[in-house]
Amino acid sequence: MNKNFKKEEFKKSVAENVKTLYRKTIDEATPQQVFQAVSYTVKDVIIDDWLATQKVYEKEDPKMVYYMSMEFLMGRALGNNLINLTAYEAVKEALDEMGFDLNMIEDQEPDAALGNGGLGRLAACFLDSLATLGYCAYGCGIRYRYGMFKQKIENGYQIEVPDNWLKDGNPFELRRPEYAKEVKFGGYVRVEYDEKTRRNKFIQEGYQSVRAIPYDIPIVGYNNHVVNTLRVWDAEAINDFQLDSFDKGDYQKAVEQENLAKNIVEVLYPNDNHYAGKELRLKQQYFFISASVQAAIEKYKKKHTDIRKFYEKATFQLNDTHPTVAIAELMRILLDEEGLEWDEAWEVTTKTCAYTNHTIMAEALEKWPIELFSRLLPRIYQIIEEINRRFVNEIEKKYPGNHEKMRKMAIIYDGQVKMAHLAIAAGYSVNGVAQLHTEILKNQELKDFYQMMPEKFNNKTNGITQRRFLLHANPLLASWVTDHIGDEWITDLPQIAKMKIYAEDKKAQQEFMNIKYQNKLRLAKYIKEHNGIDVDPRSIFDVQVKRLHEYKRQLLNILHVMYLYNKIKDHPELDFYPRTFIFGAKAAAGYKRAKQTIKLINSVGDVINNDRSINGKLKVVFIEDYRVSNAELIFAASDVSEQISTASKEASGTGNMKFMLNGAPTLGTMDGANVEIVQEVGEENAFIFGLTADEVINFENNGGYYPMEYFNSDQDIRRVLMQLINGEYSNGDMNMFREIYDSLLNTKSSDRADTYFILADFKSYAKAQEEVEKAYRDEERWAKMAILNMASSGKFTADRTIKQYVDEIWHLDHVTVEALNS
Ligand SMILES: *Cc1c(COP(=O)(O)O)cnc(C)c1O
């Protein structure tokens, strides 16, 4: 408990805030207004630590990391800030005395959904760990006016609704207009010879520009007074739409600048693991990168005179290729504004930038057409051309006459700028996000780069923060763990291994299962309220929540549900253990197959949930609008963690780790971090099935496989597939799910069918599911497995991941912060 927390002062401050913000007394305030008032009070507490941290950074001048990311999937701030201030219980008590329930107040806060899924959530977990471990870090991103769309399900279909998350204001953010930066787009580059320096000067002219305004969001470390900053940039027109420009006949230009600024930060592109190639997306990328790099240089120059040593005090981590234009922007500033020679600028840049690869999916690789890129960013394009010219020379030197290498590795080739190649050529580190993923990068996707520069490649297996995903999300389990082993696990998750001795303890097993049951009741209530469906909290909660993507294979899951339903209908006498299949997933707005899969899940649910003849043995629930806040309820209540991607396709996964931490065994393929989860918990405590990554890659390299063989030889599979086109789940409409059927068998075209190996893995998945049921029937065995999963999750804390980034890539200085005397 926070020693500085004074209950009566807190209550007074909340009432005071309600008065000044809304001219109301506390009993007249709406829940939203109470949330705002409480948050402002909490922000006041944070501000002191924020200031204290800033003072330490100024005095000690530690090396810092700029974590550059298009996405930060932060979720809600209030509860998490209270947890990290160790004031959650005290505030809960104070609010109770005022007649408010903290949970209800927390529910007033919209999620900061400035991200799609795993990549954005990873950025959020990393910021939490960086502050908790005492490292100087800035998150750099975009303050999207509309974050990830809200998902509504109507008639079983996904509908996208704008997420106006800022409509009531964000009490935790701080607008910093004094640090605004200008960002230039378009125009042309004029070259002018400078007699004095005897160098060419490059001057961008005829451009449009936008003012980037930073908003700072505090990132509170756990119980250590460190408060770092997530800086997200808003856009404004440089010349407010004034008569001024109208008079000069520049009316059109003024309107254009106004619109450019408005559009840039309007929305987050809702694509996960998919590149759409939109011009506005490149504008967004350069917008926040240019502002962030300018700010980083400015900050450095306040204390230091030699820009050639920039990398000694700052490093840029590029979260995927989305921020890769930072490499060229840093070069531009060093060359054109700081007056460095090319080689000097290149040395600084290549010692500053590091790149994280998040996927091997071909459709996710960013490649910009030269025409678009050079038109929007003419000077940046020139610099990338020169980087490419020199890089191609290096390839030629290393592999003389090998045009194949040049073709495959060049940064600019075939009319396109390849951002991953730029990131690898200029980065001092290239990391994958799980062991298997890094090996696939080295041996397959990035083999040529690995052979040319093996020293750059390394692995940093992802992690999650236990502060949010256990301490906040699952208070019952968190207290139970603390009662047994103390609370060191909160900042040292491997300590949770001490719980292993309770895995076979009957009393502990009972207690664990009871806590799980309480959490299942909590989720059942949420489901009843949101879906109107009654689910049995004693059934197995079998959960797949993550973005909807073909490679994640929600389709395999729902086809298996259809198969189970057939089995139960054929054999009503069968002793089938009741199951609740829970899905949660947003599909990218333009991803047709993904949206059809959502419809299929809901249609199957409609039929099964309303079939009284199966006595509630099977339920299918699709939770609308999966996001961080409801994820916290879901993980705590899960029995089974579905991690069933086609092996080799899921780089890491982090949802898998959140389930494990909450004591849900993995039902999954040997993919991504599942491999390491199984290593930690033991094969006997997971349910593993399906093709291995090597087997999948082998098939792919040899022209695919023949799903028709499975269709022809297996009547269970055939029956389920026929139910996609016989109207069984579509009120007789034989076309509703035909595209899904065709994608699996593709009898018509010469395209490959079932590229995600669903039929190939179907039977081994069904077998693994039988093993799940068998294990669950034995309550002691199940409780043991679940406790061992939780107790073996120590490796998967983001604290470990961040320590590895610090030790092996960033080399940051550690800081400690004392509380300001108040
Ligand atoms: C953890 C998380 C993800 C990532 O889940 P995966 O199963 O790793 O794809 C996506 N969305 C939310 C809201 C999350 O909390």
XYZ file of C-alpha atoms in Angstrom, residues 1-550:
550
model
C 0.000 0.000 0.000
C 1.234 3.441 -0.941
C 2.484 5.199 2.183
C 1.811 8.652 0.777
C -1.841 7.954 0.182
C -4.099 9.983 2.448
C -7.684 8.858 2.246
C -9.409 11.978 3.495
C -7.368 14.210 1.188
C -8.231 11.959 -1.701
C -11.956 12.139 -1.017
C -11.792 15.905 -0.671
C -9.876 16.254 -3.914
C -12.386 14.129 -5.859
C -15.297 16.225 -4.604
C -13.342 19.395 -5.376
C -12.647 18.195 -8.935
C -16.316 17.406 -9.545
C -17.097 20.941 -8.450
C -14.533 22.735 -10.595
C -14.993 20.516 -13.645
C -18.794 20.261 -13.655
C -20.179 22.761 -11.142
C -21.864 19.909 -9.347
C -21.768 18.330 -5.952
C -20.503 14.770 -5.864
C -23.983 13.281 -5.380
C -25.180 15.022 -8.551
C -22.284 13.774 -10.671
C -22.715 11.094 -13.322
C -20.472 8.007 -13.129
C -18.462 9.382 -16.078
C -17.948 12.637 -14.191
C -16.841 10.778 -11.083
C -14.391 8.829 -13.249
C -12.989 12.085 -14.602
C -12.716 13.615 -11.132
C -11.009 10.536 -9.681
C -8.613 10.425 -12.621
C -7.615 14.073 -12.188
C -6.909 13.384 -8.535
C -4.782 10.375 -9.473
C -3.011 12.448 -12.114
C -2.071 14.974 -9.417
C -0.341 12.167 -7.533
C 1.401 11.007 -10.691
C 2.575 14.508 -11.618
C 4.890 14.720 -8.593
C 6.628 11.486 -9.558
C 6.651 12.559 -13.201
C 8.483 15.744 -12.238
C 10.841 13.872 -9.924
C 11.669 11.421 -12.710
C 12.346 14.257 -15.132
C 14.719 15.839 -12.609
C 16.661 12.579 -12.252
C 16.903 12.224 -16.018
C 18.200 15.759 -16.343
C 20.755 15.262 -13.607
C 21.977 11.773 -14.474
C 21.638 12.046 -18.258
C 21.057 8.318 -18.798
C 21.014 6.703 -22.228
C 17.387 6.388 -23.330
C 15.325 4.321 -25.735
C 12.748 5.760 -28.079
C 10.269 2.962 -28.721
C 8.814 3.967 -32.068
C 5.518 2.353 -32.881
C 2.456 3.080 -34.990
C 0.462 1.320 -32.289
C 0.136 1.389 -28.512
C -2.750 -0.778 -27.347
C -2.882 0.682 -23.839
C -6.369 -0.320 -22.703
C -7.621 1.598 -19.696
C -5.328 3.748 -17.569
C -7.068 4.391 -14.232
C -6.977 0.902 -12.745
C -3.483 0.236 -14.028
C -2.146 3.514 -12.660
C -3.653 2.764 -9.250
C -2.122 -0.710 -9.315
C 1.334 0.661 -10.137
C 1.005 3.440 -7.557
C 0.097 0.650 -5.085
C -2.991 2.678 -4.232
C -5.670 0.451 -5.729
C -7.009 -0.968 -2.454
C -6.885 2.379 -0.670
C -8.765 4.145 -3.463
C -11.299 1.333 -3.597
C -11.910 1.831 0.109
C -12.144 5.613 -0.165
C -14.616 5.339 -3.051
C -16.643 2.753 -1.150
C -16.995 5.236 1.677
C -18.187 7.811 -0.846
C -20.729 5.331 -2.158
C -19.010 4.404 -5.418
C -17.754 1.060 -6.653
C -14.261 1.363 -8.160
C -15.010 -1.332 -10.761
C -18.017 0.633 -11.931
C -15.928 3.813 -12.086
C -13.225 1.960 -14.063
C -15.909 0.830 -16.511
C -16.551 4.491 -17.413
C -13.147 4.735 -19.079
C -12.938 3.938 -22.781
C -9.991 1.770 -23.836
C -7.140 3.625 -25.491
C -7.378 1.264 -28.448
C -4.529 2.823 -30.440
C -3.506 -0.535 -31.789
C -4.730 -3.593 -33.646
C -3.590 -6.508 -31.549
C -0.412 -8.200 -30.363
C 2.097 -5.721 -31.806
C 0.429 -2.736 -30.159
C -0.169 -4.536 -26.885
C 3.515 -5.565 -26.809
C 4.465 -1.885 -27.033
C 2.182 -1.142 -24.072
C 3.615 -4.012 -21.983
C 7.163 -2.866 -22.811
C 6.463 0.661 -21.557
C 5.136 -0.785 -18.284
C 8.261 -2.906 -17.839
C 10.676 -0.108 -18.785
C 9.232 2.202 -16.138
C 9.066 -0.573 -13.543
C 12.677 -1.588 -14.147
C 13.874 2.029 -13.961
C 14.927 2.820 -17.517
C 14.524 6.085 -19.354
C 12.141 5.400 -22.231
C 9.838 7.317 -24.506
C 7.042 5.705 -26.424
C 6.576 7.596 -29.707
C 3.300 7.257 -31.570
C 0.207 8.871 -33.020
C -2.738 10.313 -31.131
C -5.397 8.857 -33.403
C -8.682 10.713 -33.017
C -10.417 7.405 -33.692
C -8.647 4.288 -32.509
C -9.493 0.737 -33.489
C -13.142 0.622 -34.589
C -15.738 -0.701 -32.197
C -17.164 -3.997 -33.320
C -20.897 -4.565 -33.265
C -22.409 -7.879 -34.221
C -25.653 -7.504 -36.119
C -27.389 -10.553 -37.451
C -24.125 -12.428 -36.931
C -22.149 -10.006 -39.073
C -19.412 -7.649 -37.926
C -20.290 -3.969 -38.197
C -17.555 -1.364 -37.684
C -18.478 1.680 -35.614
C -16.128 4.661 -35.097
C -14.359 4.674 -31.744
C -14.650 8.253 -30.542
C -12.515 7.547 -27.496
C -11.667 11.205 -26.807
C -15.220 12.497 -26.717
C -15.243 13.006 -22.928
C -11.582 14.037 -22.874
C -8.584 12.035 -21.706
C -7.851 13.044 -18.103
C -4.349 11.539 -18.095
C -2.892 13.277 -21.147
C -0.963 16.540 -21.143
C -0.895 18.727 -24.239
C 2.575 20.181 -24.862
C 2.259 22.849 -27.596
C 5.655 24.278 -26.633
C 7.278 21.191 -28.162
C 5.427 21.347 -31.493
C 7.350 20.390 -34.644
C 6.850 21.124 -38.328
C 6.625 18.170 -40.723
C 6.955 18.718 -44.482
C 5.355 16.753 -47.295
C 5.718 16.903 -51.053
C 7.217 19.674 -53.159
C 10.662 19.225 -54.675
C 14.293 19.412 -53.662
C 16.419 22.298 -54.898
C 20.164 21.765 -54.851
C 22.359 24.730 -54.171
C 26.132 24.851 -53.933
C 27.330 26.428 -50.716
C 30.653 28.241 -51.267
C 31.431 28.372 -47.576
C 31.099 24.684 -46.764
C 31.871 23.633 -50.342
C 28.992 21.218 -50.219
C 25.682 20.897 -51.926
C 22.716 22.047 -49.882
C 19.378 20.320 -50.314
C 16.382 22.526 -49.866
C 12.804 21.255 -49.930
C 10.484 23.743 -51.605
C 6.857 23.960 -52.645
C 5.901 21.582 -49.853
C 2.865 21.402 -47.624
C 3.451 21.244 -43.957
C 1.704 20.171 -40.836
C 2.321 21.072 -37.217
C 2.814 18.091 -34.927
C 1.640 18.747 -31.368
C 2.730 16.282 -28.705
C 0.434 14.919 -26.014
C 2.247 13.244 -23.142
C 0.719 10.302 -21.308
C 2.337 9.178 -18.047
C 3.663 5.623 -17.791
C 3.799 4.738 -14.113
C 6.411 2.243 -12.932
C 5.401 -0.213 -10.242
C 5.997 1.169 -6.749
C 9.218 2.983 -7.716
C 8.251 6.631 -8.396
C 9.437 6.326 -11.990
C 7.046 7.905 -14.458
C 8.028 7.720 -18.125
C 6.248 9.264 -21.077
C 4.244 7.974 -23.984
C 4.320 10.846 -26.450
C 1.609 10.729 -29.092
C 1.407 13.363 -31.801
C -1.638 15.264 -32.948
C -1.676 17.212 -36.233
C -2.727 20.802 -36.850
C -2.569 23.021 -39.887
C 0.479 25.282 -39.723
C -1.369 28.369 -40.826
C -4.708 28.217 -39.247
C -7.272 28.727 -41.875
C -6.847 32.474 -42.030
C -8.022 35.347 -44.201
C -4.346 36.000 -44.480
C -3.750 33.262 -47.021
C -7.112 33.950 -48.587
C -5.951 37.495 -49.337
C -2.773 36.227 -50.922
C -4.861 34.126 -53.257
C -3.588 31.011 -51.501
C -7.059 29.912 -50.531
C -6.643 26.474 -52.088
C -3.354 25.846 -50.325
C -4.756 26.891 -46.979
C -7.661 24.477 -47.375
C -5.320 21.691 -48.432
C -3.049 22.172 -45.439
C -6.028 22.187 -43.135
C -7.353 18.959 -44.641
C -3.941 17.281 -44.693
C -3.576 17.926 -40.972
C -7.096 16.724 -40.195
C -6.725 13.513 -42.170
C -3.323 12.410 -40.954
C -4.263 11.490 -37.395
C -7.899 10.681 -38.089
C -7.853 6.872 -37.868
C -5.754 3.857 -37.118
C -5.666 1.478 -40.089
C -7.439 -1.635 -38.822
C -5.143 -4.135 -40.548
C -3.282 -6.671 -38.472
C -0.416 -8.440 -40.220
C -1.474 -6.957 -43.528
C -0.109 -4.133 -45.633
C -2.574 -2.051 -47.659
C -0.201 0.400 -49.374
C -2.294 3.497 -48.792
C -0.685 6.910 -49.272
C -2.238 8.236 -46.058
C -0.569 5.448 -44.119
C 2.872 6.568 -45.361
C 1.947 10.122 -44.388
C 1.099 8.927 -40.891
C 4.401 7.115 -40.669
C 6.527 10.054 -41.726
C 4.433 12.469 -39.663
C 5.074 10.900 -36.277
C 8.592 9.788 -37.113
C 9.764 13.187 -38.300
C 8.309 14.860 -35.210
C 9.775 12.219 -32.879
C 13.257 12.276 -34.440
C 13.333 16.087 -34.402
C 12.332 16.038 -30.731
C 14.987 13.426 -29.907
C 17.736 15.477 -31.579
C 16.551 18.654 -29.884
C 16.575 16.952 -26.492
C 20.098 15.640 -27.059
C 21.409 19.033 -28.135
C 20.181 20.668 -24.951
C 22.905 18.817 -23.077
C 25.438 17.811 -25.690
C 27.423 19.584 -28.383
C 28.756 16.705 -30.475
C 25.946 15.238 -32.574
C 28.367 12.519 -33.733
C 27.915 10.915 -30.313
C 24.111 10.924 -30.420
C 23.964 7.124 -30.261
C 25.722 7.147 -26.881
C 22.632 8.714 -25.327
C 19.736 7.536 -27.471
C 18.598 4.493 -29.354
C 15.556 4.008 -31.594
C 13.705 0.692 -31.500
C 11.581 0.304 -34.630
C 8.481 -1.758 -33.832
C 8.137 -3.575 -37.180
C 8.878 -1.726 -40.428
C 6.130 0.872 -39.860
C 8.576 3.417 -38.326
C 11.519 2.541 -40.634
C 11.462 5.918 -42.327
C 13.184 7.059 -39.090
C 16.443 5.843 -40.609
C 16.204 8.247 -43.527
C 14.800 11.058 -41.388
C 17.728 10.813 -38.988
C 20.123 10.850 -41.977
C 18.343 13.913 -43.375
C 18.660 15.878 -40.168
C 22.301 14.891 -39.669
C 23.226 15.733 -43.278
C 21.052 18.721 -44.113
C 20.622 20.385 -40.738
C 23.620 19.294 -38.703
C 26.054 19.432 -41.620
C 27.623 15.988 -41.157
C 29.350 14.171 -44.019
C 27.577 11.074 -45.339
C 29.892 8.612 -43.604
C 29.592 10.416 -40.281
C 25.801 10.553 -40.527
C 25.663 6.888 -41.531
C 27.765 5.870 -38.551
C 25.440 7.701 -36.147
C 22.314 6.319 -37.804
C 23.483 2.723 -37.916
C 24.479 2.889 -34.269
C 21.105 4.376 -33.305
C 18.447 2.309 -35.088
C 17.411 -1.252 -34.265
C 14.613 -3.232 -35.892
C 12.129 -5.809 -34.603
C 10.586 -8.160 -37.131
C 7.076 -9.310 -36.202
C 5.965 -11.526 -39.042
C 6.959 -13.707 -41.946
C 3.601 -13.264 -43.679
C 4.336 -12.011 -47.186
C 1.225 -9.826 -47.300
C 2.471 -7.868 -44.292
C 5.750 -6.708 -45.889
C 5.726 -2.990 -46.552
C 6.770 -2.008 -50.063
C 6.039 1.463 -51.358
C 5.831 2.292 -55.052
C 8.703 4.653 -55.948
C 6.286 7.073 -57.561
C 4.232 7.506 -54.403
C 7.197 7.559 -52.060
C 9.295 10.089 -53.980
C 6.337 12.377 -54.570
C 5.385 12.469 -50.897
C 8.899 12.471 -49.407
C 11.263 13.771 -52.120
C 14.319 14.401 -49.932
C 13.823 11.208 -47.916
C 13.625 9.285 -51.179
C 16.921 10.772 -52.396
C 18.578 9.636 -49.192
C 17.169 6.121 -49.476
C 18.393 5.971 -53.078
C 21.884 6.768 -51.883
C 21.646 4.238 -49.036
C 20.533 1.679 -51.611
C 23.350 2.563 -54.045
C 25.939 1.992 -51.354
C 24.245 -1.145 -50.041
C 24.105 -2.677 -53.514
C 27.835 -1.936 -53.842
C 28.435 -3.870 -50.629
C 26.451 -6.823 -51.918
C 28.445 -6.694 -55.146
C 31.703 -6.595 -53.164
C 30.693 -9.577 -51.052
C 29.123 -11.570 -53.884
C 30.793 -10.371 -57.104
C 28.631 -10.877 -60.160
C 25.769 -12.420 -58.183
C 22.777 -10.567 -59.607
C 20.361 -12.880 -57.839
C 21.578 -11.612 -54.451
C 21.298 -8.017 -55.587
C 17.795 -8.560 -56.879
C 16.666 -10.242 -53.696
C 18.305 -7.882 -51.198
C 18.255 -4.396 -52.748
C 16.292 -1.757 -50.865
C 14.896 -0.288 -54.067
C 14.061 -2.783 -56.760
C 11.404 -3.349 -59.359
C 9.803 0.041 -58.772
C 9.433 -0.414 -55.041
C 11.016 0.732 -51.791
C 11.297 -2.238 -49.446
C 11.156 -1.077 -45.867
C 12.346 -4.312 -44.245
C 15.480 -4.267 -46.379
C 16.164 -0.673 -45.344
C 15.671 -1.583 -41.677
C 18.079 -4.517 -41.909
C 20.702 -2.666 -43.937
C 20.766 0.287 -41.529
C 19.838 -1.297 -38.199
C 22.516 -2.438 -35.756
C 20.179 -5.147 -34.491
C 17.500 -7.277 -36.137
C 15.449 -9.303 -33.717
C 12.716 -11.882 -33.998
C 10.120 -12.262 -31.237
C 10.330 -15.972 -30.327
C 13.020 -18.624 -30.794
C 11.228 -20.473 -33.589
C 10.393 -17.227 -35.389
C 14.003 -16.021 -35.227
C 15.240 -19.359 -36.593
C 12.758 -19.149 -39.480
C 13.959 -15.610 -40.218
C 17.577 -16.745 -40.279
C 17.022 -19.902 -42.296
C 14.172 -18.928 -44.618
C 12.705 -15.462 -44.980
C 15.824 -13.384 -44.303
C 18.415 -16.022 -45.121
C 20.393 -13.827 -47.535
C 20.609 -11.007 -45.017
C 21.575 -13.396 -42.237
C 24.373 -14.841 -44.359
C 25.709 -11.393 -45.160
C 25.460 -9.948 -41.630
C 24.849 -12.705 -39.066
C 26.036 -10.510 -36.173
C 22.927 -8.329 -36.394
C 20.431 -11.133 -35.824
C 19.145 -12.019 -32.385
C 16.050 -13.243 -30.574
C 13.955 -11.526 -27.944
C 11.028 -13.715 -27.012
C 8.012 -11.515 -26.276
C 6.540 -11.099 -22.826
C 3.567 -9.564 -21.034
C 3.177 -7.515 -17.884
C 1.930 -9.484 -14.886
C 0.898 -6.183 -13.283
C -2.002 -5.774 -15.698
C -2.709 -9.378 -16.649
C -2.644 -10.944 -13.211
C -2.534 -8.313 -10.447
C -5.222 -6.111 -12.017
C -7.105 -8.628 -14.153
C -7.384 -11.417 -11.609
C -7.347 -10.006 -8.057
C -8.527 -13.291 -6.502
C -5.730 -15.355 -8.019
C -3.186 -12.589 -7.379
C -4.041 -12.472 -3.646
C -4.001 -16.239 -3.462
C -0.493 -16.356 -4.914
C 0.681 -13.552 -2.626
C -0.771 -15.344 0.410
C 1.381 -18.369 -0.421
C 4.680 -16.926 -1.626
C 4.632 -13.205 -0.870
C 4.327 -10.441 -3.421
C 7.776 -10.453 -5.050
C 6.279 -12.035 -8.164
C 4.806 -8.638 -8.995
C 8.220 -7.375 -10.063
C 10.005 -10.730 -10.338
C 7.670 -13.153 -12.059
C 10.009 -16.184 -12.003
C 9.289 -16.263 -8.236
C 5.891 -17.643 -9.162
C 7.669 -20.987 -9.629
C 7.432 -21.282 -5.840
C 3.767 -22.141 -6.426
C 4.818 -25.438 -8.033
C 4.881 -27.152 -4.652
C 1.141 -26.536 -4.373
C 0.297 -28.209 -7.659
C -0.421 -31.540 -5.954
C -1.747 -30.102 -2.708
C -5.435 -31.007 -2.452
C -6.384 -27.896 -0.531
C -4.530 -25.613 -2.936
C -6.137 -27.391 -5.894
C -9.569 -26.776 -4.410
C -8.765 -23.139 -3.767
C -7.431 -22.646 -7.267
C -10.471 -24.270 -8.882
C -12.765 -22.189 -6.719
C -11.058 -18.967 -7.795
C -11.346 -20.059 -11.419
C -15.023 -20.717 -10.797
C -15.544 -17.240 -9.328
C -13.875 -15.728 -12.387
C -16.052 -17.873 -14.651
C -19.121 -16.538 -12.846
C -17.855 -12.995 -13.468
C -17.446 -13.724 -17.183
C -20.768 -15.590 -17.361
C -22.428 -12.455 -16.006
C -20.697 -10.330 -18.647
C -21.842 -12.777 -21.350
C -25.393 -12.733 -20.060
C -25.410 -8.929 -20.084
C -23.786 -8.556 -23.503
C -24.960 -11.619 -25.438
C -28.078 -12.615 -23.556
C -26.731 -16.172 -23.471
C -26.761 -18.348 -20.367
C -23.535 -20.261 -20.033
C -22.861 -22.906 -17.440
C -19.912 -21.838 -15.257
C -19.231 -25.525 -14.580
C -18.666 -26.219 -18.272
C -15.165 -26.065 -19.728
C -14.455 -22.496 -20.854
C -12.550 -23.095 -24.072
C -11.352 -19.738 -25.349
C -9.904 -18.346 -28.556
C -9.509 -14.563 -28.411
C -7.211 -12.736 -30.817
C -7.484 -10.929 -34.143
C -9.455 -12.832 -36.762
C -6.936 -14.078 -39.286
C -6.860 -17.105 -41.540
